[in-house]
XYZ file of C-alpha atoms in Angstrom:
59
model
C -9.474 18.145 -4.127
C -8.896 15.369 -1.992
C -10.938 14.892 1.258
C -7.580 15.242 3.356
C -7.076 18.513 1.844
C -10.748 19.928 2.553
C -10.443 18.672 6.164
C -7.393 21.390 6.339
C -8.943 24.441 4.471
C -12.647 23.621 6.589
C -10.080 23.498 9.940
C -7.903 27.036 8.605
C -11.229 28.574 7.700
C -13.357 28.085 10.707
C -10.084 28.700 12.817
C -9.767 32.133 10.823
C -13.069 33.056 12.645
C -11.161 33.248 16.341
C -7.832 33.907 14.832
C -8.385 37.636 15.147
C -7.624 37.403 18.977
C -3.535 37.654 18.692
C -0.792 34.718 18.898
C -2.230 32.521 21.059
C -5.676 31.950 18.286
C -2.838 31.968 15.689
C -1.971 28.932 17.138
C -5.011 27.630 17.840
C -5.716 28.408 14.006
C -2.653 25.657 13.336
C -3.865 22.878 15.764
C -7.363 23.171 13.862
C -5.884 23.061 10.757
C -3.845 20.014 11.322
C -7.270 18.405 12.746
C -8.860 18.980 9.797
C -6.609 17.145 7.849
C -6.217 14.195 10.180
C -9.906 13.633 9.908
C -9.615 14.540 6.231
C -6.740 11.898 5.999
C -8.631 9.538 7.879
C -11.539 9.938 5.907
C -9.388 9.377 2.464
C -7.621 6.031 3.901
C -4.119 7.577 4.072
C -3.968 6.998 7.927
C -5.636 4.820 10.297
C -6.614 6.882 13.563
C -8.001 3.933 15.058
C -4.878 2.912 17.004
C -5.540 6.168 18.650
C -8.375 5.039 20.460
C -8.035 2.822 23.033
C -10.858 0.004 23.821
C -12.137 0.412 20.243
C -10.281 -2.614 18.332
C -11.943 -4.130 15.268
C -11.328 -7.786 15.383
């Protein structure tokens, strides 16, 4: 299982936690998902987030 992959079922699972609230934690269940495999993609070297972050350049 790829690190990308974790990231997603660690951001679904702890999201599952609050998701019991109605729609709007269903949603927030999705947005912590997809973080989860950002930093999971990140973490595997499929993406570089670093662009993201402004004043942090590597030179």
């Amino acid at each position: 299982m790829s690190a990308s992959t974790a990231g997603l079922l660690a951001g679904l699972l702890l999201a599952l936690v609050g998701a019991t609230g109605g729609l709007g934690w269903c949603v927030v269940a999705v947005l912590l998902g997809a973080v989860g495999y950002l930093v999971g993609a990140q973490l595997d070297g499929r993406i570089d987030l670093t662009d993201l972050v402004p004043g942090r350049r590597r030179g």
